Amino acid sequence: MAAEGMVQSGKSSPAIRQLEGALTRIGVTRAHKQIIALVLIGCLFDSFEQNTIGVSGPLLKEHWGLTGTDIGFLNTITFGSAAIGRLLSGILGDRYGRRVMLTINLLLFSLGSAACALAPDFMFLCIARAIVGFGVGGEISTAVTMLSEFCSPKFRGTAAGLVNVGAGGFGNFLAPVYGLMIFTIFPGEDSWRWLFASLALPALLVVFYRRYVPETPRFLASQGRIDEANKVLSVLDSGTLRPKNLVVREYLTKDNEQDAPRAKGAWKELFRRPFLGRIVPVSIAILMSYGAQLSVLTLMPIIFVSMGYTLQGSLFYSMIIQSGSVLGAIAASLFGYYFPRKRVLTVGAICACLAALSILQFGTTIYMVLFFGALFQFFVLLLNTSIWIYAPELFPTRIRAFGVAFILASGSAAGSFVPTISGALFDSYGMGGVFGLAAAMYAVFAVCIRLGPETYGMSMEDITQRADNVGTSENVAAGAPLKAGT
């Protein structure tokens, strides 16, 4: 499968190929940082929402008499619908644009969170979690695609990685803190309801701010909307999302515009060569990683309670373990700027496997569990962030949203059933069952990721070409279309 990277990704319009040079010339401006900040706000609260079942799990067990398997099943519902939401969001994002999907997904997320707060019984809560899953699933995959398309070849890995710094890093780390804060402000048996209710409001605020985020120039160019793409590029170059007296420059030419493919979300292309050889191993790898991570996130508070600690103590210890998530996500964003993708993913998977095995071997005291748990989370977030960087680079613009959505949906699918399996293993074998399964899954990850192509420094339209050989400054300045790749 690695050899499939030598097959050309397919025809792209001259304007699409000029984008590499245009984005390189613009570099990273304050407008890029504003877009990243607005996207990360939503991703942070998405992460809080994904952690609510784990944070409120002990209360739900007490309130409704649920088992570890029941708690895992709530994540089955959430991440199963997230997988479907990501696929639909990817198809629609390739047809109608990345920007519109952000608003739709956030509205679904808000509606689902409010419904969770009002749930009268376990069945209603399951339905509400399905609505949450639709919104959260589409939000994350769209954000990853969007940020990678706004940035230059050198910075795109860091930008996409920052999504997981906010979502998987700070989001996972602060989720227990956020839960403790809500439980302190609203004590009692209904405190978990206030946790869900509080997560519905910030998402609505983000919907308001998202109106400042433009459509990506890559999508606009792929649709032949060259004037709009040039306007967005000029906005990025101006350094602010609301420039006064904007002068639109002709970064992309209209020459041969009639030959530009009008992408209509041809999702079936994803399952033909060369893309099939990319999506299969990477999807299996992320299924392994997400399944292991979400099992640990969901069950760690319950594991600590089973060790004799209070709810407050278990959430505090969970926060300590999640400190590794922040560092892992930040490290991955930095590595995305400097190192090849497959090297980072392979080494990280091996280290995650060893960290899980170390918990089984040396986790005899709370201090060792916390140390190796934090180390485990470091490598987990290093992997998940790096694969978010890797996924958008595997596909050209015309099918990128669906390609990224399919890969991330594979991870969501793992979240729909692996936590249930882990919950059953915990009920039967305790902590050893949970981390034993995680170690095995990361071993599979390490094997699968070697089968994909390397994308570091390559063009986002054809990974047989280096990005620095596509869209040179002279071509962009002169407004001349570039020659197609070989």
CSV table of C-alpha atoms in Angstrom, one decimal:
chain,number,residue,atom,x,y,z
A,1,MET,CA,0.0,0.0,0.0
A,2,ALA,CA,2.9,2.4,0.6
A,3,ALA,CA,3.7,2.2,-3.1
A,4,GLU,CA,0.3,3.7,-4.0
A,5,GLY,CA,1.6,7.1,-3.1
A,6,MET,CA,3.4,7.1,-6.4
A,7,VAL,CA,0.0,7.2,-8.2
A,8,GLN,CA,-1.1,10.7,-9.0
A,9,SER,CA,-4.1,12.0,-7.0
A,10,GLY,CA,-5.9,13.3,-10.0
A,11,LYS,CA,-6.5,16.4,-12.0
A,12,SER,CA,-6.8,19.8,-10.2
A,13,SER,CA,-7.6,23.2,-11.7
A,14,PRO,CA,-4.7,25.7,-12.3
A,15,ALA,CA,-6.1,27.9,-9.5
A,16,ILE,CA,-6.0,25.1,-7.0
A,17,ARG,CA,-2.4,24.4,-7.8
A,18,GLN,CA,-1.6,28.1,-7.5
A,19,LEU,CA,-2.9,28.1,-4.0
A,20,GLU,CA,0.2,26.5,-2.5
A,21,GLY,CA,2.3,29.4,-3.6
A,22,ALA,CA,-0.3,32.0,-2.6
A,23,LEU,CA,-0.7,30.7,0.9
A,24,THR,CA,3.1,30.4,1.2
A,25,ARG,CA,3.6,34.0,0.3
A,26,ILE,CA,0.9,35.2,2.7
A,27,GLY,CA,2.3,33.1,5.6
A,28,VAL,CA,0.7,33.2,9.0
A,29,THR,CA,-1.2,36.4,9.8
A,30,ARG,CA,-3.3,37.7,12.6
A,31,ALA,CA,-6.4,36.8,10.6
A,32,HIS,CA,-5.2,33.1,10.7
A,33,LYS,CA,-4.9,33.3,14.4
A,34,GLN,CA,-8.4,34.8,14.8
A,35,ILE,CA,-9.8,32.0,12.7
A,36,ILE,CA,-8.0,29.4,14.8
A,37,ALA,CA,-9.1,31.0,18.0
A,38,LEU,CA,-12.8,31.0,17.0
A,39,VAL,CA,-12.6,27.4,15.8
A,40,LEU,CA,-10.9,26.2,19.0
A,41,ILE,CA,-13.5,27.7,21.3
A,42,GLY,CA,-16.1,25.4,19.8
A,43,CYS,CA,-13.8,22.4,19.9
A,44,LEU,CA,-13.0,23.0,23.6
A,45,PHE,CA,-16.7,22.8,24.5
A,46,ASP,CA,-17.1,19.8,22.2
A,47,SER,CA,-14.4,18.1,24.2
A,48,PHE,CA,-16.2,19.0,27.5
A,49,GLU,CA,-19.3,17.4,26.1
A,50,GLN,CA,-17.6,14.2,25.1
A,51,ASN,CA,-16.2,13.9,28.6
A,52,THR,CA,-19.5,14.5,30.4
A,53,ILE,CA,-20.5,10.8,30.6
A,54,GLY,CA,-17.2,9.9,32.2
A,55,VAL,CA,-17.3,12.9,34.6
A,56,SER,CA,-21.0,12.3,35.6
A,57,GLY,CA,-20.7,8.5,35.4
A,58,PRO,CA,-20.5,8.0,39.2
A,59,LEU,CA,-23.5,10.2,39.8
A,60,LEU,CA,-25.5,8.5,37.0
A,61,LYS,CA,-24.7,5.1,38.5
A,62,GLU,CA,-26.0,6.3,41.9
A,63,HIS,CA,-29.0,8.2,40.6
A,64,TRP,CA,-30.3,5.5,38.2
A,65,GLY,CA,-28.5,2.4,39.4
A,66,LEU,CA,-26.5,2.0,36.2
A,67,THR,CA,-23.6,-0.4,35.6
A,68,GLY,CA,-20.2,0.1,34.0
A,69,THR,CA,-21.7,-1.5,30.9
A,70,ASP,CA,-24.6,1.0,30.9
A,71,ILE,CA,-22.1,4.0,31.2
A,72,GLY,CA,-20.2,2.5,28.3
A,73,PHE,CA,-23.4,2.2,26.3
A,74,LEU,CA,-24.1,5.9,26.6
A,75,ASN,CA,-20.8,6.5,24.8
A,76,THR,CA,-21.8,3.8,22.3
A,77,ILE,CA,-24.9,5.9,21.4
A,78,THR,CA,-22.9,9.2,21.4
A,79,PHE,CA,-20.0,8.1,19.2
A,80,GLY,CA,-22.1,5.9,16.9
A,81,SER,CA,-24.2,8.9,16.0
A,82,ALA,CA,-21.0,11.0,15.8
A,83,ALA,CA,-19.7,8.6,13.1
A,84,ILE,CA,-22.8,9.1,11.1
A,85,GLY,CA,-22.7,12.8,11.7
A,86,ARG,CA,-19.2,13.0,10.5
A,87,LEU,CA,-19.9,11.1,7.3
A,88,LEU,CA,-22.9,13.3,6.4
A,89,SER,CA,-21.0,16.4,7.3
A,90,GLY,CA,-18.1,15.4,5.1
A,91,ILE,CA,-20.4,14.7,2.1
A,92,LEU,CA,-22.3,18.0,2.6
A,93,GLY,CA,-19.0,19.9,3.3
A,94,ASP,CA,-17.6,18.9,0.0
A,95,ARG,CA,-20.7,19.9,-1.8
A,96,TYR,CA,-21.8,23.1,0.0
A,97,GLY,CA,-18.7,24.2,1.9
A,98,ARG,CA,-16.9,23.9,5.2
A,99,ARG,CA,-18.3,27.1,6.8
A,100,VAL,CA,-22.0,26.2,6.7
A,101,MET,CA,-21.4,22.9,8.4
A,102,LEU,CA,-19.8,24.5,11.4
A,103,THR,CA,-23.0,26.4,12.2
A,104,ILE,CA,-25.3,23.4,11.6
A,105,ASN,CA,-23.2,21.1,13.8
A,106,LEU,CA,-23.0,23.6,16.7
A,107,LEU,CA,-26.8,24.0,16.7
A,108,LEU,CA,-27.2,20.3,16.9
A,109,PHE,CA,-24.7,20.1,19.7
A,110,SER,CA,-26.6,22.8,21.7
A,111,LEU,CA,-29.9,21.1,21.2
A,112,GLY,CA,-28.6,17.8,22.3
A,113,SER,CA,-26.9,19.2,25.4
A,114,ALA,CA,-30.1,20.9,26.5
A,115,ALA,CA,-32.1,17.6,26.0
A,116,CYS,CA,-29.6,15.7,28.1
A,117,ALA,CA,-30.2,18.1,31.0
A,118,LEU,CA,-33.9,17.5,30.8
A,119,ALA,CA,-33.7,13.7,30.4
A,120,PRO,CA,-36.4,12.0,32.7
A,121,ASP,CA,-35.0,8.5,32.3
A,122,PHE,CA,-32.1,6.5,30.8
A,123,MET,CA,-33.8,5.9,27.4
A,124,PHE,CA,-34.4,9.7,26.9
A,125,LEU,CA,-30.8,10.3,27.8
A,126,CYS,CA,-29.7,7.8,25.1
A,127,ILE,CA,-31.7,9.7,22.5
A,128,ALA,CA,-30.3,13.0,23.6
A,129,ARG,CA,-26.8,11.7,23.4
A,130,ALA,CA,-27.4,10.6,19.8
A,131,ILE,CA,-28.3,14.3,19.0
A,132,VAL,CA,-25.1,15.4,20.7
A,133,GLY,CA,-23.1,12.9,18.7
A,134,PHE,CA,-24.4,14.2,15.4
A,135,GLY,CA,-23.3,17.7,16.2
A,136,VAL,CA,-19.9,16.9,17.9
A,137,GLY,CA,-18.9,14.4,15.1
A,138,GLY,CA,-19.4,16.9,12.3
A,139,GLU,CA,-17.9,19.8,14.2
A,140,ILE,CA,-14.5,18.2,14.8
A,141,SER,CA,-13.9,16.8,11.3
A,142,THR,CA,-15.0,20.0,9.7
A,143,ALA,CA,-12.7,22.0,11.9
A,144,VAL,CA,-9.7,19.9,11.0
A,145,THR,CA,-10.4,20.1,7.3
A,146,MET,CA,-11.0,23.9,7.5
A,147,LEU,CA,-7.9,24.9,9.3
A,148,SER,CA,-5.6,22.8,7.1
A,149,GLU,CA,-7.1,24.5,4.0
A,150,PHE,CA,-6.5,28.0,5.3
A,151,CYS,CA,-2.8,27.7,5.9
A,152,SER,CA,0.5,27.4,4.1
A,153,PRO,CA,2.1,23.9,3.5
A,154,LYS,CA,4.6,24.5,6.3
A,155,PHE,CA,2.0,25.6,8.9
A,156,ARG,CA,-1.0,23.5,8.0
A,157,GLY,CA,0.1,20.6,10.2
A,158,THR,CA,0.5,22.9,13.2
A,159,ALA,CA,-2.9,24.6,12.5
A,160,ALA,CA,-4.8,21.3,12.2
A,161,GLY,CA,-3.0,20.0,15.3
A,162,LEU,CA,-4.1,23.0,17.3
A,163,VAL,CA,-7.7,21.7,17.0
A,164,ASN,CA,-6.7,18.8,19.2
A,165,VAL,CA,-4.8,21.0,21.6
A,166,GLY,CA,-8.1,22.7,22.3
A,167,ALA,CA,-10.3,19.6,22.1
A,168,GLY,CA,-8.2,16.6,23.2
A,169,GLY,CA,-5.6,18.5,25.2
A,170,PHE,CA,-7.0,21.3,27.2
A,171,GLY,CA,-10.5,20.0,26.8
A,172,ASN,CA,-9.8,16.6,28.3
A,173,PHE,CA,-7.6,18.1,31.0
A,174,LEU,CA,-10.1,20.8,32.1
A,175,ALA,CA,-13.3,18.6,31.7
A,176,PRO,CA,-12.9,17.2,35.3
A,177,VAL,CA,-12.2,20.7,36.6
A,178,TYR,CA,-15.2,22.0,34.8
A,179,GLY,CA,-17.3,19.2,36.2
A,180,LEU,CA,-16.1,19.8,39.7
A,181,MET,CA,-16.9,23.5,39.4
A,182,ILE,CA,-20.5,22.8,38.2
A,183,PHE,CA,-21.0,20.2,40.9
A,184,THR,CA,-19.8,22.7,43.6
A,185,ILE,CA,-22.1,25.5,42.3
A,186,PHE,CA,-25.1,23.2,41.9
A,187,PRO,CA,-24.8,20.4,44.5
A,188,GLY,CA,-27.3,17.6,44.9
A,189,GLU,CA,-28.5,14.6,42.9
A,190,ASP,CA,-29.4,16.8,39.9
A,191,SER,CA,-25.9,18.3,39.6
A,192,TRP,CA,-25.2,16.2,36.5
A,193,ARG,CA,-28.2,18.0,34.8
A,194,TRP,CA,-26.6,21.4,35.4
A,195,LEU,CA,-23.4,20.1,33.8
A,196,PHE,CA,-25.2,19.2,30.6
A,197,ALA,CA,-27.3,22.5,30.7
A,198,SER,CA,-24.2,24.6,31.0
A,199,LEU,CA,-22.7,23.1,27.9
A,200,ALA,CA,-25.6,24.2,25.7
A,201,LEU,CA,-25.0,27.9,26.2
A,202,PRO,CA,-21.4,28.5,25.1
A,203,ALA,CA,-22.0,26.7,21.8
A,204,LEU,CA,-24.8,29.2,21.0
A,205,LEU,CA,-22.3,32.0,21.6
A,206,VAL,CA,-19.8,30.4,19.2
A,207,VAL,CA,-22.4,30.2,16.5
A,208,PHE,CA,-22.6,34.0,16.7
A,209,TYR,CA,-18.9,34.5,16.4
A,210,ARG,CA,-18.5,32.0,13.6
A,211,ARG,CA,-20.1,34.4,11.2
A,212,TYR,CA,-16.8,36.1,11.0
A,213,VAL,CA,-15.0,33.0,9.7
A,214,PRO,CA,-14.9,32.9,5.8
A,215,GLU,CA,-15.1,29.9,3.5
A,216,THR,CA,-11.7,28.4,2.8
A,217,PRO,CA,-10.0,29.6,-0.4
A,218,ARG,CA,-9.3,26.0,-1.4
A,219,PHE,CA,-12.9,25.0,-1.4
A,220,LEU,CA,-13.9,28.2,-3.3
A,221,ALA,CA,-11.2,27.6,-5.9
A,222,SER,CA,-12.3,24.0,-6.3
A,223,GLN,CA,-15.8,25.3,-7.2
A,224,GLY,CA,-14.4,27.8,-9.7
A,225,ARG,CA,-15.3,30.7,-7.5
A,226,ILE,CA,-12.0,32.4,-8.1
A,227,ASP,CA,-13.1,36.0,-7.3
A,228,GLU,CA,-14.4,34.8,-3.8
A,229,ALA,CA,-11.2,32.8,-3.3
A,230,ASN,CA,-9.0,35.9,-4.1
A,231,LYS,CA,-11.1,38.0,-1.7
A,232,VAL,CA,-10.5,35.5,1.2
A,233,LEU,CA,-6.8,35.4,0.4
A,234,SER,CA,-6.7,39.2,0.5
A,235,VAL,CA,-8.5,39.1,3.9
A,236,LEU,CA,-5.9,36.7,5.2
A,237,ASP,CA,-3.1,38.9,3.9
A,238,SER,CA,-4.7,42.0,5.5
A,239,GLY,CA,-4.2,40.5,9.0
A,240,THR,CA,-7.8,40.9,10.2
A,241,LEU,CA,-11.2,39.2,9.4
A,242,ARG,CA,-12.9,42.6,9.2
A,243,PRO,CA,-10.6,44.8,7.1
A,244,LYS,CA,-11.5,48.3,6.1
A,245,ASN,CA,-11.2,49.3,2.5
A,246,LEU,CA,-10.0,45.9,1.5
A,247,VAL,CA,-8.0,45.8,-1.8
A,248,VAL,CA,-8.6,42.4,-3.5
A,249,ARG,CA,-5.5,41.1,-5.2
A,250,GLU,CA,-5.4,38.5,-8.0
A,251,TYR,CA,-3.6,35.7,-6.3
A,252,LEU,CA,-5.4,33.1,-8.5
A,253,THR,CA,-6.1,33.5,-12.2
A,254,LYS,CA,-9.2,32.9,-14.1
A,255,ASP,CA,-7.3,31.5,-17.1
A,256,ASN,CA,-8.6,28.1,-18.1
A,257,GLU,CA,-11.3,28.4,-15.4
A,258,GLN,CA,-13.6,26.5,-17.7
A,259,ASP,CA,-11.4,23.5,-17.3
A,260,ALA,CA,-11.6,23.6,-13.5
A,261,PRO,CA,-13.5,20.6,-12.0
A,262,ARG,CA,-16.7,21.7,-10.3
A,263,ALA,CA,-16.5,19.3,-7.3
A,264,LYS,CA,-19.9,17.9,-6.3
A,265,GLY,CA,-18.9,15.7,-3.5
A,266,ALA,CA,-17.9,12.7,-5.6
A,267,TRP,CA,-17.6,10.5,-2.4
A,268,LYS,CA,-17.3,7.3,-4.3
A,269,GLU,CA,-13.9,8.3,-5.6
A,270,LEU,CA,-12.6,7.8,-2.1
A,271,PHE,CA,-13.0,4.0,-2.5
A,272,ARG,CA,-10.9,3.7,-5.7
A,273,ARG,CA,-7.2,3.8,-6.2
A,274,PRO,CA,-5.1,5.6,-5.0
A,275,PHE,CA,-7.3,6.7,-2.1
A,276,LEU,CA,-8.4,3.3,-1.0
A,277,GLY,CA,-4.9,2.3,-0.2
A,278,ARG,CA,-4.7,5.4,2.1
A,279,ILE,CA,-8.0,5.3,3.8
A,280,VAL,CA,-8.1,1.7,4.9
A,281,PRO,CA,-5.0,1.5,7.0
A,282,VAL,CA,-5.4,4.9,8.5
A,283,SER,CA,-9.0,4.3,9.4
A,284,ILE,CA,-8.1,1.0,11.1
A,285,ALA,CA,-5.3,2.8,13.0
A,286,ILE,CA,-7.6,5.6,14.3
A,287,LEU,CA,-10.2,3.1,15.2
A,288,MET,CA,-7.7,1.5,17.5
A,289,SER,CA,-6.5,4.7,19.0
A,290,TYR,CA,-9.9,6.3,19.6
A,291,GLY,CA,-11.3,3.1,21.0
A,292,ALA,CA,-8.5,2.8,23.6
A,293,GLN,CA,-8.6,6.5,24.5
A,294,LEU,CA,-12.3,6.8,24.9
A,295,SER,CA,-12.5,3.7,27.0
A,296,VAL,CA,-9.9,5.1,29.5
A,297,LEU,CA,-11.6,8.6,29.5
A,298,THR,CA,-15.0,7.1,30.2
A,299,LEU,CA,-13.9,4.5,32.9
A,300,MET,CA,-11.1,6.3,34.8
A,301,PRO,CA,-13.4,8.1,37.3
A,302,ILE,CA,-15.2,4.8,37.9
A,303,ILE,CA,-11.9,3.0,38.3
A,304,PHE,CA,-10.8,5.5,41.0
A,305,VAL,CA,-14.1,5.2,42.8
A,306,SER,CA,-13.7,1.4,42.8
A,307,MET,CA,-10.3,1.9,44.4
A,308,GLY,CA,-12.0,3.6,47.3
A,309,TYR,CA,-11.7,7.3,46.4
A,310,THR,CA,-14.5,9.8,46.6
A,311,LEU,CA,-16.1,11.3,43.5
A,312,GLN,CA,-14.2,14.5,44.1
A,313,GLY,CA,-11.0,12.6,44.5
A,314,SER,CA,-11.6,10.5,41.4
A,315,LEU,CA,-12.2,13.6,39.3
A,316,PHE,CA,-9.1,15.2,40.7
A,317,TYR,CA,-6.9,12.2,39.9
A,318,SER,CA,-8.5,12.0,36.4
A,319,MET,CA,-7.4,15.6,35.9
A,320,ILE,CA,-3.8,14.7,36.8
A,321,ILE,CA,-3.8,11.9,34.3
A,322,GLN,CA,-5.3,14.2,31.7
A,323,SER,CA,-2.4,16.7,32.1
A,324,GLY,CA,-0.5,14.3,29.8
A,325,SER,CA,-3.1,15.1,27.1
A,326,VAL,CA,-2.3,18.8,27.0
A,327,LEU,CA,1.4,18.1,26.6
A,328,GLY,CA,0.9,15.4,24.1
A,329,ALA,CA,-1.4,17.6,21.9
A,330,ILE,CA,1.1,20.5,22.1
A,331,ALA,CA,4.0,18.2,21.2
A,332,ALA,CA,2.2,16.9,18.2
A,333,SER,CA,1.5,20.4,16.9
A,334,LEU,CA,5.2,21.2,17.1
A,335,PHE,CA,6.2,17.9,15.6
A,336,GLY,CA,3.8,18.6,12.7
A,337,TYR,CA,6.0,21.5,11.8
A,338,TYR,CA,9.3,19.7,11.9
A,339,PHE,CA,8.9,15.9,11.5
A,340,PRO,CA,7.4,13.4,8.9
A,341,ARG,CA,4.0,12.1,9.9
A,342,LYS,CA,4.6,8.4,9.8
A,343,ARG,CA,7.7,8.6,12.0
A,344,VAL,CA,5.8,10.4,14.7
A,345,LEU,CA,2.8,8.1,14.5
A,346,THR,CA,4.8,4.9,14.5
A,347,VAL,CA,7.0,5.8,17.5
A,348,GLY,CA,4.0,7.2,19.4
A,349,ALA,CA,2.0,4.0,19.0
A,350,ILE,CA,4.8,1.9,20.3
A,351,CYS,CA,5.2,4.2,23.3
A,352,ALA,CA,1.5,4.2,24.0
A,353,CYS,CA,1.5,0.4,24.0
A,354,LEU,CA,4.4,0.3,26.4
A,355,ALA,CA,2.8,2.9,28.7
A,356,ALA,CA,-0.4,0.8,28.9
A,357,LEU,CA,1.6,-2.3,29.7
A,358,SER,CA,3.5,-0.4,32.4
A,359,ILE,CA,0.3,0.4,34.2
A,360,LEU,CA,-0.5,-3.3,34.3
A,361,GLN,CA,3.0,-4.2,35.6
A,362,PHE,CA,3.8,-1.3,37.9
A,363,GLY,CA,0.4,0.2,38.8
A,364,THR,CA,0.4,-1.1,42.3
A,365,THR,CA,0.1,2.3,44.0
A,366,ILE,CA,-1.9,5.4,43.2
A,367,TYR,CA,1.3,7.3,42.4
A,368,MET,CA,2.4,4.8,39.8
A,369,VAL,CA,-1.1,4.7,38.3
A,370,LEU,CA,-1.0,8.5,38.0
A,371,PHE,CA,2.5,8.6,36.5
A,372,PHE,CA,2.0,5.9,33.9
A,373,GLY,CA,-1.6,7.1,33.3
A,374,ALA,CA,-0.4,10.6,32.4
A,375,LEU,CA,2.4,9.1,30.3
A,376,PHE,CA,-0.2,7.0,28.5
A,377,GLN,CA,-2.4,10.1,27.8
A,378,PHE,CA,0.6,12.0,26.5
A,379,PHE,CA,1.2,9.4,23.7
A,380,VAL,CA,-2.5,9.0,23.1
A,381,LEU,CA,-3.0,12.7,22.3
A,382,LEU,CA,0.3,12.8,20.4
A,383,LEU,CA,-1.2,10.1,18.2
A,384,ASN,CA,-4.7,11.5,17.8
A,385,THR,CA,-3.4,15.0,17.1
A,386,SER,CA,-0.9,13.7,14.6
A,387,ILE,CA,-3.5,11.7,12.7
A,388,TRP,CA,-5.7,14.8,12.5
A,389,ILE,CA,-2.7,16.5,10.9
A,390,TYR,CA,-2.1,13.5,8.6
A,391,ALA,CA,-5.7,12.9,7.4
A,392,PRO,CA,-6.4,16.2,5.5
A,393,GLU,CA,-3.1,15.7,3.6
A,394,LEU,CA,-4.1,12.4,2.1
A,395,PHE,CA,-6.9,13.7,-0.1
A,396,PRO,CA,-7.3,16.6,-2.7
A,397,THR,CA,-9.8,19.4,-2.1
A,398,ARG,CA,-12.7,17.9,-4.0
A,399,ILE,CA,-13.0,14.9,-1.6
A,400,ARG,CA,-11.0,16.1,1.4
A,401,ALA,CA,-14.0,16.9,3.8
A,402,PHE,CA,-15.4,13.4,3.2
A,403,GLY,CA,-12.0,11.7,3.4
A,404,VAL,CA,-11.2,13.3,6.7
A,405,ALA,CA,-14.8,12.7,8.0
A,406,PHE,CA,-14.5,9.0,7.0
A,407,ILE,CA,-11.3,8.5,8.9
A,408,LEU,CA,-12.5,10.4,12.0
A,409,ALA,CA,-15.8,8.5,11.8
A,410,SER,CA,-13.9,5.3,12.1
A,411,GLY,CA,-12.6,6.6,15.4
A,412,SER,CA,-16.1,7.6,16.4
A,413,ALA,CA,-17.3,4.1,15.5
A,414,ALA,CA,-14.7,2.7,17.9
A,415,GLY,CA,-16.1,5.0,20.5
A,416,SER,CA,-19.5,3.4,19.9
A,417,PHE,CA,-18.6,-0.1,20.9
A,418,VAL,CA,-15.1,-0.3,22.5
A,419,PRO,CA,-16.1,1.5,25.7
A,420,THR,CA,-18.9,-1.0,26.1
A,421,ILE,CA,-16.4,-3.9,25.7
A,422,SER,CA,-14.0,-2.1,28.1
A,423,GLY,CA,-16.9,-1.6,30.6
A,424,ALA,CA,-17.6,-5.3,30.5
A,425,LEU,CA,-13.9,-6.1,30.9
A,426,PHE,CA,-13.7,-3.7,33.9
A,427,ASP,CA,-16.8,-5.4,35.5
A,428,SER,CA,-15.0,-8.8,35.2
A,429,TYR,CA,-11.3,-8.1,35.4
A,430,GLY,CA,-10.9,-4.5,36.8
A,431,MET,CA,-8.4,-2.0,35.6
A,432,GLY,CA,-6.2,-4.8,34.1
A,433,GLY,CA,-8.9,-5.6,31.5
A,434,VAL,CA,-9.2,-2.0,30.4
A,435,PHE,CA,-5.4,-1.3,29.9
A,436,GLY,CA,-4.7,-4.8,28.5
A,437,LEU,CA,-7.1,-4.1,25.7
A,438,ALA,CA,-5.6,-0.6,25.1
A,439,ALA,CA,-2.1,-2.1,24.8
A,440,ALA,CA,-3.2,-4.6,22.2
A,441,MET,CA,-5.0,-1.9,20.2
A,442,TYR,CA,-1.9,0.4,20.0
A,443,ALA,CA,0.2,-2.6,18.7
A,444,VAL,CA,-2.3,-2.9,15.8
A,445,PHE,CA,-2.1,0.9,15.2
A,446,ALA,CA,1.7,0.7,14.9
A,447,VAL,CA,1.4,-1.9,12.1
A,448,CYS,CA,-1.4,-0.3,10.1
A,449,ILE,CA,0.1,3.2,10.0
A,450,ARG,CA,3.2,1.9,8.2
A,451,LEU,CA,1.0,1.0,5.2
A,452,GLY,CA,0.0,4.6,4.4
A,453,PRO,CA,2.0,7.2,2.3
A,454,GLU,CA,4.2,10.0,3.7
A,455,THR,CA,2.6,13.4,3.2
A,456,TYR,CA,5.0,15.8,5.1
A,457,GLY,CA,6.0,18.7,2.8
A,458,MET,CA,3.9,17.4,-0.1
A,459,SER,CA,1.2,19.2,-2.1
A,460,MET,CA,-2.3,18.8,-0.7
A,461,GLU,CA,-3.6,18.2,-4.3
A,462,ASP,CA,-1.1,15.5,-5.3
A,463,ILE,CA,1.2,13.9,-2.8
A,464,THR,CA,3.6,12.9,-5.5
A,465,GLN,CA,4.7,16.5,-5.7
A,466,ARG,CA,6.5,18.6,-3.1
A,467,ALA,CA,4.5,21.6,-2.0
A,468,ASP,CA,7.5,23.9,-2.5
A,469,ASN,CA,7.6,23.0,-6.2
A,470,VAL,CA,4.0,23.9,-6.7
A,471,GLY,CA,2.8,27.5,-7.0
A,472,THR,CA,6.0,29.4,-7.1
A,473,SER,CA,6.2,33.1,-6.2
A,474,GLU,CA,6.9,34.1,-9.8
A,475,ASN,CA,3.8,32.2,-11.1
A,476,VAL,CA,1.6,33.7,-8.4
A,477,ALA,CA,2.9,37.2,-8.9
A,478,ALA,CA,2.6,37.0,-12.6
A,479,GLY,CA,-0.9,35.5,-12.4
A,480,ALA,CA,0.2,32.6,-14.7
A,481,PRO,CA,-1.4,29.2,-14.4
A,482,LEU,CA,0.9,26.4,-13.4
A,483,LYS,CA,1.5,23.2,-15.3
A,484,ALA,CA,-0.2,20.1,-14.1
A,485,GLY,CA,1.8,17.7,-12.0
A,486,THR,CA,3.4,14.6,-13.5
